[in-house]
mmCIF file of C-alpha atoms in Angstrom:
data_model
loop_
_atom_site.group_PDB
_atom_site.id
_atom_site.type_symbol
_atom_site.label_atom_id
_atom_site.label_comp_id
_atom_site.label_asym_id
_atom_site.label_seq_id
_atom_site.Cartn_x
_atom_site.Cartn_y
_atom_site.Cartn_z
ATOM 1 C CA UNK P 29 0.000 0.000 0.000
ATOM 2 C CA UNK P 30 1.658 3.710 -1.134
ATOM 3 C CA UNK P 31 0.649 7.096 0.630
ATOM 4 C CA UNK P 32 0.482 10.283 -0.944
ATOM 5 C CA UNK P 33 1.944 13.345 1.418
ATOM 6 C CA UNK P 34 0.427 16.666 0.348
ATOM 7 C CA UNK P 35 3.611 19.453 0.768
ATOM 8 C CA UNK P 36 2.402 22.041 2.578
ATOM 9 C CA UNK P 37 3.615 25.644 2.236
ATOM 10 C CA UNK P 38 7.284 26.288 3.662
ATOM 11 C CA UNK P 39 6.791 29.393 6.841
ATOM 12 C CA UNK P 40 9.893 29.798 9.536
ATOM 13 C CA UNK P 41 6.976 28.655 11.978
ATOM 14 C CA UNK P 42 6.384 25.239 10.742
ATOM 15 C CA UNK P 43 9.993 24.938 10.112
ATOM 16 C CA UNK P 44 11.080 25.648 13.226
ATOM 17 C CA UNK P 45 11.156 21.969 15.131
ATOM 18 C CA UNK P 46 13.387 21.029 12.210
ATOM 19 C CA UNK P 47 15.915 24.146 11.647
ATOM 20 C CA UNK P 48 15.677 27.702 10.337
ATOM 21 C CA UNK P 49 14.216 28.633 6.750
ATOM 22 C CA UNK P 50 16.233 31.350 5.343
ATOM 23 C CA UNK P 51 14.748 34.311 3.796
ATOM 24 C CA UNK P 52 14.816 38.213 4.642
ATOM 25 C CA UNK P 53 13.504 39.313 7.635
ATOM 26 C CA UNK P 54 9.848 39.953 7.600
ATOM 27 C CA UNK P 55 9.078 43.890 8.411
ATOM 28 C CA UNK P 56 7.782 43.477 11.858
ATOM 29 C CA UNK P 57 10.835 41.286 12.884
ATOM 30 C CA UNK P 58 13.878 43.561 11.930
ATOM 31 C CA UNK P 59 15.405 45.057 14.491
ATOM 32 C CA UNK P 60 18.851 47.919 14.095
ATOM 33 C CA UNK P 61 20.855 44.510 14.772
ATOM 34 C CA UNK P 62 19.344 42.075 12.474
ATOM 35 C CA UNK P 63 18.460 43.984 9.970
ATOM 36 C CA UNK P 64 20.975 47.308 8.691
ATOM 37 C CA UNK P 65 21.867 48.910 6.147
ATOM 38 C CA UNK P 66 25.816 48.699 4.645
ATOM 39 C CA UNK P 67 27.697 49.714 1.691
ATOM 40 C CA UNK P 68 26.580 53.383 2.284
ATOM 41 C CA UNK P 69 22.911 52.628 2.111
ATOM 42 C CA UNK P 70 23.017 50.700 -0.787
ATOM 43 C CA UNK P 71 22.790 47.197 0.742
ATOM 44 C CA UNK P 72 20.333 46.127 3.411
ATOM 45 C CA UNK P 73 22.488 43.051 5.214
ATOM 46 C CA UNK P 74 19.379 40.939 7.208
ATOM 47 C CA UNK P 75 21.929 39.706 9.838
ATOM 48 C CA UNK P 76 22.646 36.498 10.819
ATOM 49 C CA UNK P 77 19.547 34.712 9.649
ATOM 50 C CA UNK P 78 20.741 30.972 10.226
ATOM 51 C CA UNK P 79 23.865 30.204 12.174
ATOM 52 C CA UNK P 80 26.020 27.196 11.190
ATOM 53 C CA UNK P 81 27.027 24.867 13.412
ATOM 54 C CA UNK P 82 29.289 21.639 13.753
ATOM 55 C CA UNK P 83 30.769 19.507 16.601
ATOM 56 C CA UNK P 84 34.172 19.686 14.918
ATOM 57 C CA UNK P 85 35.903 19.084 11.608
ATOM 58 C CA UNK P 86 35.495 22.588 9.448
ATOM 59 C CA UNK P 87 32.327 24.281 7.434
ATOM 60 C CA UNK P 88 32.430 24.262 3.756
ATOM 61 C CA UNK P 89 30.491 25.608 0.901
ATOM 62 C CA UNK P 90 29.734 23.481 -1.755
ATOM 63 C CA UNK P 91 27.495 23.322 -4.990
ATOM 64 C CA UNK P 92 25.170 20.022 -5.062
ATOM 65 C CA UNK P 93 23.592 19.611 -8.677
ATOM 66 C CA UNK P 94 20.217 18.146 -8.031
ATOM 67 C CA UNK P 95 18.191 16.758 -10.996
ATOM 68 C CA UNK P 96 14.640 17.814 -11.616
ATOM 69 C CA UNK P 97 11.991 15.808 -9.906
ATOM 70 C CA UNK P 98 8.490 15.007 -11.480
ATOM 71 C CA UNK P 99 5.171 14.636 -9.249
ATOM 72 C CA UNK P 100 4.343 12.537 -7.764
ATOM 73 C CA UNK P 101 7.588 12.487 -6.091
ATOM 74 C CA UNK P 102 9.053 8.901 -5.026
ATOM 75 C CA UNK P 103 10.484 9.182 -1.596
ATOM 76 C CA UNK P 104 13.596 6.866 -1.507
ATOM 77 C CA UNK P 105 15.751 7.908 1.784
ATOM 78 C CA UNK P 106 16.450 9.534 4.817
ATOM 79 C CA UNK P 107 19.415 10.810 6.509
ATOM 80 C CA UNK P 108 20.679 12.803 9.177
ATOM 81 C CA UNK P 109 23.809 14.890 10.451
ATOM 82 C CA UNK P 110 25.102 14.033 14.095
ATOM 83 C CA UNK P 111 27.777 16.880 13.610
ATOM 84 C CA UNK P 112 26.294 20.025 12.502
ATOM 85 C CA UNK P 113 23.876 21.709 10.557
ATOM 86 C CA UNK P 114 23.356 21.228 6.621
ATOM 87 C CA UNK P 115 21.914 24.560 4.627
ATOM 88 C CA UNK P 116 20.735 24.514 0.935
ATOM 89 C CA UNK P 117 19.503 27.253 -1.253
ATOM 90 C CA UNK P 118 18.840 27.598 -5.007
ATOM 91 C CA UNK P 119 21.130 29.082 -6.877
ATOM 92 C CA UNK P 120 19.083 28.689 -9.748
ATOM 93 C CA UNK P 121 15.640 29.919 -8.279
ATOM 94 C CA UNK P 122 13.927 26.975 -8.590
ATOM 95 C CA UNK P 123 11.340 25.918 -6.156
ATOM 96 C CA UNK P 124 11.678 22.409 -4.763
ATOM 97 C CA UNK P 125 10.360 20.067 -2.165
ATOM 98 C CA UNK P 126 11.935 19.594 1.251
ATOM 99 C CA UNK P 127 10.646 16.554 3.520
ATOM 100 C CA UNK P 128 11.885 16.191 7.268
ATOM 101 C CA UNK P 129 11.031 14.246 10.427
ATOM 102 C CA UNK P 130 11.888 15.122 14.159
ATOM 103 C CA UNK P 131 15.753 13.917 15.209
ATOM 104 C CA UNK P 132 16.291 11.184 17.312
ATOM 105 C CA UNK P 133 15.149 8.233 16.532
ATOM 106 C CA UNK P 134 14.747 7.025 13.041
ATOM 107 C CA UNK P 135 11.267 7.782 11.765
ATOM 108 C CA UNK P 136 9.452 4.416 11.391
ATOM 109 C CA UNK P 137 6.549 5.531 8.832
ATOM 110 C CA UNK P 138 5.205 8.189 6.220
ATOM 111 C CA UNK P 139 3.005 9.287 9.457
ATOM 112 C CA UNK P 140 6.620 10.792 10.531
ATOM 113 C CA UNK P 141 7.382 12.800 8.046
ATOM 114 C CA UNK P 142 6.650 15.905 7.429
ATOM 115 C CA UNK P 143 6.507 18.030 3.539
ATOM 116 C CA UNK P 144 7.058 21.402 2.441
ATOM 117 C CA UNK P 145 7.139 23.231 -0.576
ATOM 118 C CA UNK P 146 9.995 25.916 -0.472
ATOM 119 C CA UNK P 147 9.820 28.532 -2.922
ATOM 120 C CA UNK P 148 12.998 29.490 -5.186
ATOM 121 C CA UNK P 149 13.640 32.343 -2.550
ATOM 122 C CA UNK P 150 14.082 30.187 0.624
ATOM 123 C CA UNK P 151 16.570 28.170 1.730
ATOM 124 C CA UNK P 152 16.568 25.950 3.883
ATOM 125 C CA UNK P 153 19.069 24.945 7.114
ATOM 126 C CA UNK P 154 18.734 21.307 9.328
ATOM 127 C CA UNK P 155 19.606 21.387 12.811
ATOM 128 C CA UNK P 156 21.946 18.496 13.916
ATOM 129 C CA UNK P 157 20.048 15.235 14.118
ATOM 130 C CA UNK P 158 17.356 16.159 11.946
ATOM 131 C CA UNK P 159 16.367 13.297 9.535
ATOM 132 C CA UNK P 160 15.570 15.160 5.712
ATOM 133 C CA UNK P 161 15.435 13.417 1.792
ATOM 134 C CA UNK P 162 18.042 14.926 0.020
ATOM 135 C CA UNK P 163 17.146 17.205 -2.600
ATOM 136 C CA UNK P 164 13.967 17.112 -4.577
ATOM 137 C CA UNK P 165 14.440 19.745 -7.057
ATOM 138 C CA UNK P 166 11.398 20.855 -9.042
ATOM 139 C CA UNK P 167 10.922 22.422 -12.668
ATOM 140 C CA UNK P 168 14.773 21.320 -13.924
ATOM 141 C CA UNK P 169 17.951 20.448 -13.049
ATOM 142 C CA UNK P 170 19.318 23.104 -10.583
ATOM 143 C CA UNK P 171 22.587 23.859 -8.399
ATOM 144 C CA UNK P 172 22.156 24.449 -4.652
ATOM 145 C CA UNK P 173 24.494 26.277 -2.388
ATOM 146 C CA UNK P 174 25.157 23.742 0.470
ATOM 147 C CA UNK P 175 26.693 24.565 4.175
ATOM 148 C CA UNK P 176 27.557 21.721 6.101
ATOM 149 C CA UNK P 177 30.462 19.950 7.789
ATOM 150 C CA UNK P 178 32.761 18.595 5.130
ATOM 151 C CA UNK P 179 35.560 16.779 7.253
ATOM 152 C CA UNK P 180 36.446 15.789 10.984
ATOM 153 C CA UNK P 181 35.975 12.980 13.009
ATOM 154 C CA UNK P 182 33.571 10.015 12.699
ATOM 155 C CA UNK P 183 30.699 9.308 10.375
ATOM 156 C CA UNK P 184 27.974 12.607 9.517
ATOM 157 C CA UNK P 185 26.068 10.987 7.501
ATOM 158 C CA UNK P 186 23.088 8.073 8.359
ATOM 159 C CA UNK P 187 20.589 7.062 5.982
ATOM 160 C CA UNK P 188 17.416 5.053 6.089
ATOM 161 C CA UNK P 189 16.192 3.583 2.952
ATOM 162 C CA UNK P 190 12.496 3.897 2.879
ATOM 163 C CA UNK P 191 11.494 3.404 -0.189
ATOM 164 C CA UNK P 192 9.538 0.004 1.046
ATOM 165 C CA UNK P 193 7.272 2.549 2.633
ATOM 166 C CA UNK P 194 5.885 3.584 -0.996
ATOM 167 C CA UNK P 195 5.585 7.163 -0.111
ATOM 168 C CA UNK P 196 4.964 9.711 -2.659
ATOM 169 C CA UNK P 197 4.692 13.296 -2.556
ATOM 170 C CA UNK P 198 2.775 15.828 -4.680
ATOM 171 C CA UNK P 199 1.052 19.560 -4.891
ATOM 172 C CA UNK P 200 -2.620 20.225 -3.711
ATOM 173 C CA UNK P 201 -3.429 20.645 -7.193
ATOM 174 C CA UNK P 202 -0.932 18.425 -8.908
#
């Protein structure tokens, strides 16, 4: 038997038991320290939106080239990052599809994950332990920006193969 998971809009509320989604700051949240303007007024710099983090080993930046996904969306694996947080964002602006579950323990069904639909303009950051798919990039083939750990001691990366579960995502009206 396969179940279908609606993705539901991506907000920094919903996010929020999973990581940070990272976008400006909305009006009512900017502050003179998160939100200033640089470069003699010619740059607003929204300040410190996410903040990486990592349990050793260094950050890097690299580019992960994700091919275009077609609804519904096959949901294959799972995998999480004991050592830091993992950040993504389009450098294409393409939307795409981002599908998490609590950290901890692995999730054990499609009733533990959760879908959202992130539009070109967000990115996206994990906390440590969160379980996510990797990328599910919609509408072509598209290049990411990706923060993460890239070296240091022991293993950062645990997957769960799930595609026994038969879960597939799609679009309310898709």
């Amino acid at each position: 038997m396969s179940t279908t998971i609606i993705a539901k809009p991506l907000t920094k509320a919903a996010f929020a038991p999973f990581g940070t989604v990272i976008e400006p700051y909305e009006q009512q949240q900017q502050t003179s320290e998160n939100c200033y303007y640089i470069n003699k007024g010619y740059a607003c710099r929204h300040n410190a939106i996410a903040k990486a983090s990592l349990d050793g080993g260094e950050v890097g930046m690299s580019i992960f080239r994700a091919k275009k996904r077609d609804f519904p969306i096959a949901l294959s694996v799972m995998e999480y990052h004991p050592f830091g947080t993992q950040a993504f964002f389009s450098m294409h602006g393409q939307d795409y599809i981002v599908v998490v579950a609590p950290k901890g323990e692995p999730p054990q069904s499609a009733a533990d994950l959760t879908v959202f639909y992130a539009k070109s303009h967000q990115g996206v950051q994990y906390d440590a332990n969160v379980w996510h798919h990797p990328l599910l990039a919609l509408g072509r083939d598209s290049d990411f920006l990706v923060i993460d750990r890239i070296n240091g001691e022991g293993n950062n990366c645990y997957e769960l193969d799930i595609e026994v579960w038969q879960v597939f995502v799609k679009l309310e009206n898709r």
